[in-house]
PDB file of C-alpha atoms in Angstrom:
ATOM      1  CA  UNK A   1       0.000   0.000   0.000  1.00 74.00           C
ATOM      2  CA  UNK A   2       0.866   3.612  -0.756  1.00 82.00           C
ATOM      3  CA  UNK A   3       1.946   5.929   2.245  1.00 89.00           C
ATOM      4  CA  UNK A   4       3.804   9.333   2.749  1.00 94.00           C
ATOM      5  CA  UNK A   5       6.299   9.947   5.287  1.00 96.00           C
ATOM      6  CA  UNK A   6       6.185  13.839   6.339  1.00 97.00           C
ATOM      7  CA  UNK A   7       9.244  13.819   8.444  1.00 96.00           C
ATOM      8  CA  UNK A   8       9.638  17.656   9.964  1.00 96.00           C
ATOM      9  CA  UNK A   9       6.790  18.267  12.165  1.00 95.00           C
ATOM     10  CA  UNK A  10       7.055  21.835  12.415  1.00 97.00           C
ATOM     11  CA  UNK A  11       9.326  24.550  10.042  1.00 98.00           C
ATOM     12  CA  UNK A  12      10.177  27.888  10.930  1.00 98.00           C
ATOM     13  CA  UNK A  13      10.989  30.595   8.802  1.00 98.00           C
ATOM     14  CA  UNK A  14      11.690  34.113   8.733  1.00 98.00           C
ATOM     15  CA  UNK A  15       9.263  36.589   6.389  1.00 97.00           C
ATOM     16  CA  UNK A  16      11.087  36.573   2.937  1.00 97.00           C
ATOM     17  CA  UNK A  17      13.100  33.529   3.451  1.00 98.00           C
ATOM     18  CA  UNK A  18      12.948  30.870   0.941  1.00 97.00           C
ATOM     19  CA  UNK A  19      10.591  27.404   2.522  1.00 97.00           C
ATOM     20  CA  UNK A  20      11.383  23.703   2.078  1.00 98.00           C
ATOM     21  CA  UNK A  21       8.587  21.644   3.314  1.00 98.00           C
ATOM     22  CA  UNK A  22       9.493  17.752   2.923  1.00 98.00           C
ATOM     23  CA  UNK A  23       7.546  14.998   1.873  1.00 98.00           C
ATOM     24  CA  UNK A  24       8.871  11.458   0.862  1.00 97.00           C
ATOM     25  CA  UNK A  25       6.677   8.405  -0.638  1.00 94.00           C
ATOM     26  CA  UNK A  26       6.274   4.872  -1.225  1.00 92.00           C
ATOM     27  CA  UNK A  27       4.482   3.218  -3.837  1.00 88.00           C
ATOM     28  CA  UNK A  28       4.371   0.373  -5.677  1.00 84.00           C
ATOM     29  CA  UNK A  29       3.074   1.878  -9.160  1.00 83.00           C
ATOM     30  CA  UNK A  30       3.497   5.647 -10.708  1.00 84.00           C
ATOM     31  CA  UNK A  31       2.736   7.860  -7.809  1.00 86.00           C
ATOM     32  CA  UNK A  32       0.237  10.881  -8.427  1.00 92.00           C
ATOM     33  CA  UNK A  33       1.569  13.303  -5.685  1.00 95.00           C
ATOM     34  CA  UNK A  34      -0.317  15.981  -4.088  1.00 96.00           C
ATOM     35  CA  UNK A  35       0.170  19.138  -1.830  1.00 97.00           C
ATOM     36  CA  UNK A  36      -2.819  20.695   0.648  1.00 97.00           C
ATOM     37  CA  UNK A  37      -3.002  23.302   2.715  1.00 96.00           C
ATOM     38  CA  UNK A  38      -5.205  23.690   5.886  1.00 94.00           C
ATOM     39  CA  UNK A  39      -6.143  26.508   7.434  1.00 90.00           C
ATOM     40  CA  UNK A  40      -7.583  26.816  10.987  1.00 83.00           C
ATOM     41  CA  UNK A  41     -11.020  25.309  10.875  1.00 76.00           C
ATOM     42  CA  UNK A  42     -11.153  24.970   7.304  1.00 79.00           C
ATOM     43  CA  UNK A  43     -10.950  21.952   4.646  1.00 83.00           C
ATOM     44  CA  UNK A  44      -7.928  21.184   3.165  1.00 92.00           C
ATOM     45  CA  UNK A  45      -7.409  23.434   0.225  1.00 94.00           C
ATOM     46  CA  UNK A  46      -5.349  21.567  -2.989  1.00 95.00           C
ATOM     47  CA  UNK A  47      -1.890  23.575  -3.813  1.00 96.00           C
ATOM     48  CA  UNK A  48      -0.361  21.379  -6.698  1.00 96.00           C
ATOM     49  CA  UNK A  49      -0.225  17.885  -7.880  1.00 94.00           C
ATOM     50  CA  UNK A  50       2.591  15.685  -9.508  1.00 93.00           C
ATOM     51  CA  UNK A  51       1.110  13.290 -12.578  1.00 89.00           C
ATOM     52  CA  UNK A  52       3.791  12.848 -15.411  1.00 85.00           C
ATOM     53  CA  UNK A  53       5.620  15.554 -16.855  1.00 85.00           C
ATOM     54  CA  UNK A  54       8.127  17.950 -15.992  1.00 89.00           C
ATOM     55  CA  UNK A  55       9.595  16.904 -12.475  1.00 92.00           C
ATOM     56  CA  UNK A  56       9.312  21.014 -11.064  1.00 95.00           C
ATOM     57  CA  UNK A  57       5.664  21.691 -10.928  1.00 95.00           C
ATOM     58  CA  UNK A  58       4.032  25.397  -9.899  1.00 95.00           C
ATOM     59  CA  UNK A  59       1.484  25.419  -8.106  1.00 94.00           C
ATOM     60  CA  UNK A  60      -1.344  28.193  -6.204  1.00 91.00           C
ATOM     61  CA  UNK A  61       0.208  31.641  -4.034  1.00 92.00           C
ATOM     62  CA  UNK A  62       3.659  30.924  -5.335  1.00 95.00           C
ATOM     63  CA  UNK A  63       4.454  27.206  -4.144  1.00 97.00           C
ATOM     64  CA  UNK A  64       6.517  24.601  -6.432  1.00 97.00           C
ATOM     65  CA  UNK A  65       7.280  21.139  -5.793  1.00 97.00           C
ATOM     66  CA  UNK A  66      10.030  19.079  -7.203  1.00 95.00           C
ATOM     67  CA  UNK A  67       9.479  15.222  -7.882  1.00 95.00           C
ATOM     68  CA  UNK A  68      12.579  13.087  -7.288  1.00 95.00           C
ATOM     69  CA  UNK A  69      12.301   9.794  -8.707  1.00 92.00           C
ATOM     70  CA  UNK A  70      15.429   8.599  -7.298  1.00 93.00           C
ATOM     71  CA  UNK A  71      15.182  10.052  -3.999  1.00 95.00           C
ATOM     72  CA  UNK A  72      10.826   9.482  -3.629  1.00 94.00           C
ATOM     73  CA  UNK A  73      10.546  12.677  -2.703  1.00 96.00           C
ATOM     74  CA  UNK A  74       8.524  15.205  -3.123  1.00 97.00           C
ATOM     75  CA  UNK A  75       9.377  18.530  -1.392  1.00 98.00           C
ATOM     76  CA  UNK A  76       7.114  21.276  -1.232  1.00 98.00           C
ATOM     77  CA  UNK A  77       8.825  24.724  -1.967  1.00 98.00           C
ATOM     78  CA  UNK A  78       8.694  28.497  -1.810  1.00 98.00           C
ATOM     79  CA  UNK A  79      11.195  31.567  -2.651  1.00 97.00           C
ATOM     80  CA  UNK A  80       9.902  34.050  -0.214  1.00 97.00           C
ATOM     81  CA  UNK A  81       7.948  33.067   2.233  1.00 97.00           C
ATOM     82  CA  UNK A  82       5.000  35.850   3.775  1.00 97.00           C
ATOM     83  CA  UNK A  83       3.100  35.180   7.252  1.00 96.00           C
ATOM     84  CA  UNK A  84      -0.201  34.127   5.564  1.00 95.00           C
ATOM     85  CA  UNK A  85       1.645  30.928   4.447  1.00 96.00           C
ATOM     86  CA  UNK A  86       1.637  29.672   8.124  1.00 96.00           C
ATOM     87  CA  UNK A  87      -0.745  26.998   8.243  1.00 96.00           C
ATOM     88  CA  UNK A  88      -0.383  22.948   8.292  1.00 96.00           C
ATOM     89  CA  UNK A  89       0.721  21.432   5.109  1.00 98.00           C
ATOM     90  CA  UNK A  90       0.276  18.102   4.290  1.00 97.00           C
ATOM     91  CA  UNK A  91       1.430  15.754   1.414  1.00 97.00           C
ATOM     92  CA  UNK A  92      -0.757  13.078  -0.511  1.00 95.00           C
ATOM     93  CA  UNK A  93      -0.109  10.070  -2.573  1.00 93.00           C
ATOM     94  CA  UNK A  94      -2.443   8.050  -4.765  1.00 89.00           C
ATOM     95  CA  UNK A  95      -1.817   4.953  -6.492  1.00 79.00           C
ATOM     96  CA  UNK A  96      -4.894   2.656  -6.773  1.00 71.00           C
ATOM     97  CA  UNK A  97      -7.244   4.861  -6.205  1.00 71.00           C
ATOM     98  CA  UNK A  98      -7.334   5.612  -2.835  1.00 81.00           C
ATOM     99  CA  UNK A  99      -5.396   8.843  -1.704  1.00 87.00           C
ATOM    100  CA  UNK A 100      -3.276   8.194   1.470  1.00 91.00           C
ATOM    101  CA  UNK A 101      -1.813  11.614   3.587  1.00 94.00           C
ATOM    102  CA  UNK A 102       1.525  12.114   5.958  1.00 95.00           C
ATOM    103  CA  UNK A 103       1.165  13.834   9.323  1.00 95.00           C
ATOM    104  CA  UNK A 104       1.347  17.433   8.330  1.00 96.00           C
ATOM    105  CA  UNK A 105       4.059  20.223   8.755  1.00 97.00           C
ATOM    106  CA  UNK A 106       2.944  23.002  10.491  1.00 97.00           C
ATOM    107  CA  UNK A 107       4.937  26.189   8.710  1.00 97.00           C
ATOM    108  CA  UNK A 108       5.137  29.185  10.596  1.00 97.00           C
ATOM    109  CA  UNK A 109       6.209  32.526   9.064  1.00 97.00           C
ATOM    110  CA  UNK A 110       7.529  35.173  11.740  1.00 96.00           C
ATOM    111  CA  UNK A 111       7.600  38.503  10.760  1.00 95.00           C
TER     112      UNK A 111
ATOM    113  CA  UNK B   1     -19.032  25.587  -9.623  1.00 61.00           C
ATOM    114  CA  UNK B   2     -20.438  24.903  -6.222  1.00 78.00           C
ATOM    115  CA  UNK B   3     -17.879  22.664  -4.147  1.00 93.00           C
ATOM    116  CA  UNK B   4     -18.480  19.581  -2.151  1.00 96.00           C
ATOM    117  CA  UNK B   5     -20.959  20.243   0.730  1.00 96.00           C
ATOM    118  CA  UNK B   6     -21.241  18.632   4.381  1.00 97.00           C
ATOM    119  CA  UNK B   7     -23.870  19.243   7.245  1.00 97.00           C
ATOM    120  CA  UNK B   8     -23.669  19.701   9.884  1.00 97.00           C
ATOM    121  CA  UNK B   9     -20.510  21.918  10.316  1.00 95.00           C
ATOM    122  CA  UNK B  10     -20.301  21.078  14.055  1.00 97.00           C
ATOM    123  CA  UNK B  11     -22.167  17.929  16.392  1.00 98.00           C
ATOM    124  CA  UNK B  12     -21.872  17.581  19.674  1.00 98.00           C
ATOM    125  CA  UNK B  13     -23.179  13.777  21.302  1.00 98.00           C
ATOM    126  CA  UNK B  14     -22.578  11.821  24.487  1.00 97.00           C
ATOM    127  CA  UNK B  15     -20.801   8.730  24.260  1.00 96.00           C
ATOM    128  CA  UNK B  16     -23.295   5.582  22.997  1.00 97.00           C
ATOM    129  CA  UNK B  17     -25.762   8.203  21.141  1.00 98.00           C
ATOM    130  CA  UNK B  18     -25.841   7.542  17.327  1.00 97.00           C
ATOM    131  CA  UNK B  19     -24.668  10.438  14.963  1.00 98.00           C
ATOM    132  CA  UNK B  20     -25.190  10.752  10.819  1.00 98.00           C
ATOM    133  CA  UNK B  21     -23.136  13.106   8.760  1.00 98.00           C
ATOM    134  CA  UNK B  22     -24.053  14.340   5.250  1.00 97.00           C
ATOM    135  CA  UNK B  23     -21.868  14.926   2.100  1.00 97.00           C
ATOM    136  CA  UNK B  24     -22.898  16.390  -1.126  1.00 97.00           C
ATOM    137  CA  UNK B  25     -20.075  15.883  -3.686  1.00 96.00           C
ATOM    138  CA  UNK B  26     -19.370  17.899  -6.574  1.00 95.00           C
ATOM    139  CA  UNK B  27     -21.615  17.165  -9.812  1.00 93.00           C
ATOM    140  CA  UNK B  28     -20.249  14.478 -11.939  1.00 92.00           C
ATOM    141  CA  UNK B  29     -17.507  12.788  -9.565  1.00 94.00           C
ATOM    142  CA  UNK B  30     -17.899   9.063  -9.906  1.00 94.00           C
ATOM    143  CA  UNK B  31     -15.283   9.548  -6.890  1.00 94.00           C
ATOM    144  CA  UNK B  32     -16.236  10.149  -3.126  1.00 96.00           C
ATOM    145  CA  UNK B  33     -13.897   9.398  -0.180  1.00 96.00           C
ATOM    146  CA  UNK B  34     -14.717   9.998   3.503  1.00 97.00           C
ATOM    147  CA  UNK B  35     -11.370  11.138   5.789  1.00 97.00           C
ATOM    148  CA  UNK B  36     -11.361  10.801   9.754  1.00 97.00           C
ATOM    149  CA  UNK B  37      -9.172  13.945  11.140  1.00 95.00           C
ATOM    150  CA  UNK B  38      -8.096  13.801  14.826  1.00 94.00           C
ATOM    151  CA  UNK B  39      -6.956  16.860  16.061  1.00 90.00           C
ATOM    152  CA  UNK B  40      -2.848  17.246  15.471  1.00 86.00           C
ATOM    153  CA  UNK B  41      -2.940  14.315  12.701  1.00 89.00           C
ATOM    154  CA  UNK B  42      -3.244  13.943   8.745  1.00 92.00           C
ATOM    155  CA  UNK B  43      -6.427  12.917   7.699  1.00 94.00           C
ATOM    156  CA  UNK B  44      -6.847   8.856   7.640  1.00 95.00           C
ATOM    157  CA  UNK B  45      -9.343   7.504   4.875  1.00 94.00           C
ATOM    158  CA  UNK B  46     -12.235   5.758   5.600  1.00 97.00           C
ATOM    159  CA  UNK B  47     -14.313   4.784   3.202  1.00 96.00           C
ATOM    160  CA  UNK B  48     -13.700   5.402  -0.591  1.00 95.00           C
ATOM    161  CA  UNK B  49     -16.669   4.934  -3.280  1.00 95.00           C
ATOM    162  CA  UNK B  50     -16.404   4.416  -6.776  1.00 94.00           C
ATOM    163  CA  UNK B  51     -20.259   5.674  -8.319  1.00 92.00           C
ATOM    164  CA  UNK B  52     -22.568   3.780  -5.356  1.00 88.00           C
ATOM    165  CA  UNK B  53     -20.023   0.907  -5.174  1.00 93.00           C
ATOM    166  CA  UNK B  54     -16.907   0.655  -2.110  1.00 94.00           C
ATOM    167  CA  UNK B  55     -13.861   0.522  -3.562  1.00 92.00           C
ATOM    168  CA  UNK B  56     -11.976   0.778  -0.208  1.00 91.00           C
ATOM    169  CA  UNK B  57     -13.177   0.139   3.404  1.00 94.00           C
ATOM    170  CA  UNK B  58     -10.236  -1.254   4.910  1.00 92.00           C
ATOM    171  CA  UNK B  59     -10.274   1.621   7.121  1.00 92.00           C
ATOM    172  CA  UNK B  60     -13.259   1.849   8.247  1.00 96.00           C
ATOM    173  CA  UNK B  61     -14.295   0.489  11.835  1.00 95.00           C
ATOM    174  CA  UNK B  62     -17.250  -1.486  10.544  1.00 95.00           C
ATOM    175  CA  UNK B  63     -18.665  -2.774  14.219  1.00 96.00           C
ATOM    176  CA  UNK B  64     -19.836   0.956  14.699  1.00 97.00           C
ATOM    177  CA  UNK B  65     -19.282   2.738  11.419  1.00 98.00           C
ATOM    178  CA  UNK B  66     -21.088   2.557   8.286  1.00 97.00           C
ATOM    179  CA  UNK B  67     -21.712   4.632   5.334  1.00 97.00           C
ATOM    180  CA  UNK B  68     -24.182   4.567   2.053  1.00 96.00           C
ATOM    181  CA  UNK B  69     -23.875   5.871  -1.217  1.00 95.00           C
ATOM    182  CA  UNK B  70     -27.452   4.658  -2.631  1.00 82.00           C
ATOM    183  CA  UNK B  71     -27.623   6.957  -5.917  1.00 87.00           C
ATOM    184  CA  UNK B  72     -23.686   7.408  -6.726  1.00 85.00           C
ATOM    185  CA  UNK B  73     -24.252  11.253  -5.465  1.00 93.00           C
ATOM    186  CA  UNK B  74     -24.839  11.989  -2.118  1.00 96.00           C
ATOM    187  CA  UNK B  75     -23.332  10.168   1.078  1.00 97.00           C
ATOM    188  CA  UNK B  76     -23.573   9.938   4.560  1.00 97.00           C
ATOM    189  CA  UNK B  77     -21.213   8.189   7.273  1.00 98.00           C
ATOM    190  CA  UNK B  78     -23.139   6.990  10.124  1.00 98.00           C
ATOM    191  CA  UNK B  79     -21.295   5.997  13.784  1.00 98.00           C
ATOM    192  CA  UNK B  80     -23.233   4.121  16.321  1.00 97.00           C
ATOM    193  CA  UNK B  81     -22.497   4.113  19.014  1.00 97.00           C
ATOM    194  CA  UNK B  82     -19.801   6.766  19.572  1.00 97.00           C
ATOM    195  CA  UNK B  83     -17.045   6.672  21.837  1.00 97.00           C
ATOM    196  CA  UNK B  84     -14.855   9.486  23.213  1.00 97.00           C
ATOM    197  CA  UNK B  85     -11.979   8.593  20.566  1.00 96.00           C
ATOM    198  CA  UNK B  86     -14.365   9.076  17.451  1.00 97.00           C
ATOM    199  CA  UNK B  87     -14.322  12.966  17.979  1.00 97.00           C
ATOM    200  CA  UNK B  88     -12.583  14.254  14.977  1.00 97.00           C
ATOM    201  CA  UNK B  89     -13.306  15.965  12.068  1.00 96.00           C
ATOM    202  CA  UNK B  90     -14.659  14.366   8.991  1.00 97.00           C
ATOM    203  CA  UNK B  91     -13.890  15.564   5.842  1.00 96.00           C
ATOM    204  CA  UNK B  92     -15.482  14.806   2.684  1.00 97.00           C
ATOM    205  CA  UNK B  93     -14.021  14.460  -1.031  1.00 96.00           C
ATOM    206  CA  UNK B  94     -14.759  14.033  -4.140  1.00 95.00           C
ATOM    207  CA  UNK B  95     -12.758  13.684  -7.576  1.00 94.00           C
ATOM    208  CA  UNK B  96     -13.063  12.607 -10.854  1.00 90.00           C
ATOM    209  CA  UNK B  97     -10.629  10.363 -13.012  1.00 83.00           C
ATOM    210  CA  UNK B  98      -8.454  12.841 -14.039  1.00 75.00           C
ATOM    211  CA  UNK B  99      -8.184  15.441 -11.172  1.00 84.00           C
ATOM    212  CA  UNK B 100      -7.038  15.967  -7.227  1.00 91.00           C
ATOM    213  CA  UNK B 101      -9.768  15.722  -4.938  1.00 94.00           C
ATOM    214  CA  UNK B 102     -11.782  18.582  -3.818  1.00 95.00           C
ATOM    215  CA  UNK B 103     -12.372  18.750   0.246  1.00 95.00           C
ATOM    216  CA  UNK B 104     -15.400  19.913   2.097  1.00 95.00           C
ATOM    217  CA  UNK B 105     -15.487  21.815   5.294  1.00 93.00           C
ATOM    218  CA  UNK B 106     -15.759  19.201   7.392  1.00 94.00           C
ATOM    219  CA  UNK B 107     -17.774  18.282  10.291  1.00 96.00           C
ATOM    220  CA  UNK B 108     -16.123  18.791  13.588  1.00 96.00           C
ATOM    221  CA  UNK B 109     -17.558  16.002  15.888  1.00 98.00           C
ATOM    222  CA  UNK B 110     -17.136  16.408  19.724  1.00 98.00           C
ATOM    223  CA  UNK B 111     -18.374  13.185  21.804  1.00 98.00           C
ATOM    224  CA  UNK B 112     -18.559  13.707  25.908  1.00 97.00           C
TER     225      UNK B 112
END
């Protein structure tokens, strides 16, 4: 079965700073990866998604993720972080169907 | 386009009572999944349907937990009884072939 390993619980960065938010998978097929973002008391919102293609994919407010075959992973990144990025992101996989999610990463953006 | 709908938004219960939760998916997604969020954790699936048919309910604690898509649209996920560890949020989704799922709100569930 397919699963996601999110292994930084929390990341801190300062306003401006560039953001690496780090995601790993395992699967057995061709993954379809996904990023989400949740907000406090809100659904999870969908950021960008890895099918086939081009290995750097751009994605809503600025975010890009690179897909590393070798490596499974699937970091989620930003140039320049702002404060309303802070929030809990969490990775997705999919491989038969059924989509399977890591932990979550909060980010928090200081000023 | 309207997105996927849930009601309620927020249920409170005592431990034993039953409890029913609604999902309206987006028009035309043969694809509906049900998640179970506890508070400080990524979303763990629980059900995922395929038109009115279960493609996936390996998840899903079936000795108090059920859920019914009887028309390939709408759903609801049923728990009876609750216990103290089912309070969570549960998210709906829905998808079709070809694209990421789209998440409701959510119904926060509190069980005392």
């Amino acid at each position: 079965a397919q699963s996601v390993a999110q292994p930084e619980d929390q990341v801190n960065v300062a306003e401006g700073n560039p953001l690496t938010v780090k995601c790993t998978y395992s699967v057995s097929g061709n993954p379809y990866l996904f990023w989400y973002v949740q907000y406090p008391n809100r659904g999870l919102q969908f950021l960008l998604k890895y099918i086939t293609g081009d290995n750097l994919v751009k994605g809503s407010y600025g975010f890009e993720a690179e897909f590393n075959k070798s490596q499974t992973s699937f970091h989620l990144k930003k140039p320049s972080a702002l404060v309303s990025d802070s929030a809990l992101y969490f990775c997705a996989v999919r491989d038969t169907g059924d989509m399977r999610f890591g932990a979550g990463t909060r980010l928090t953006v200081k000023p | 386009e309207a997105g996927v709908a849930q009601s309620p938004r927020y249920k409170i219960i005592e431990k034993r009572q039953s409890v029913a939760f609604w999902c309206n998916p987006i028009s035309g997604h043969a694809t509906l999944y049900w998640y179970q969020q506890i508070l400080g954790q990524g979303p763990k699936l629980l059900i995922q349907f395929q038109n009115n048919g279960v493609v996936d309910d390996s998840q899903l604690p079936k000795d108090r937990f059920s859920a019914e898509r009887l028309k390939g649209v709408d759903s609801t996920l049923k728990i009876q009884p609750a216990k103290l560890e089912d309070s969570a949020v549960y998210l709906c989704a829905s998808r079709t072939a070809n694209t990421e799922a789209f998440f409701g709100q959510g119904t926060r569930l509190t069980v005392v």
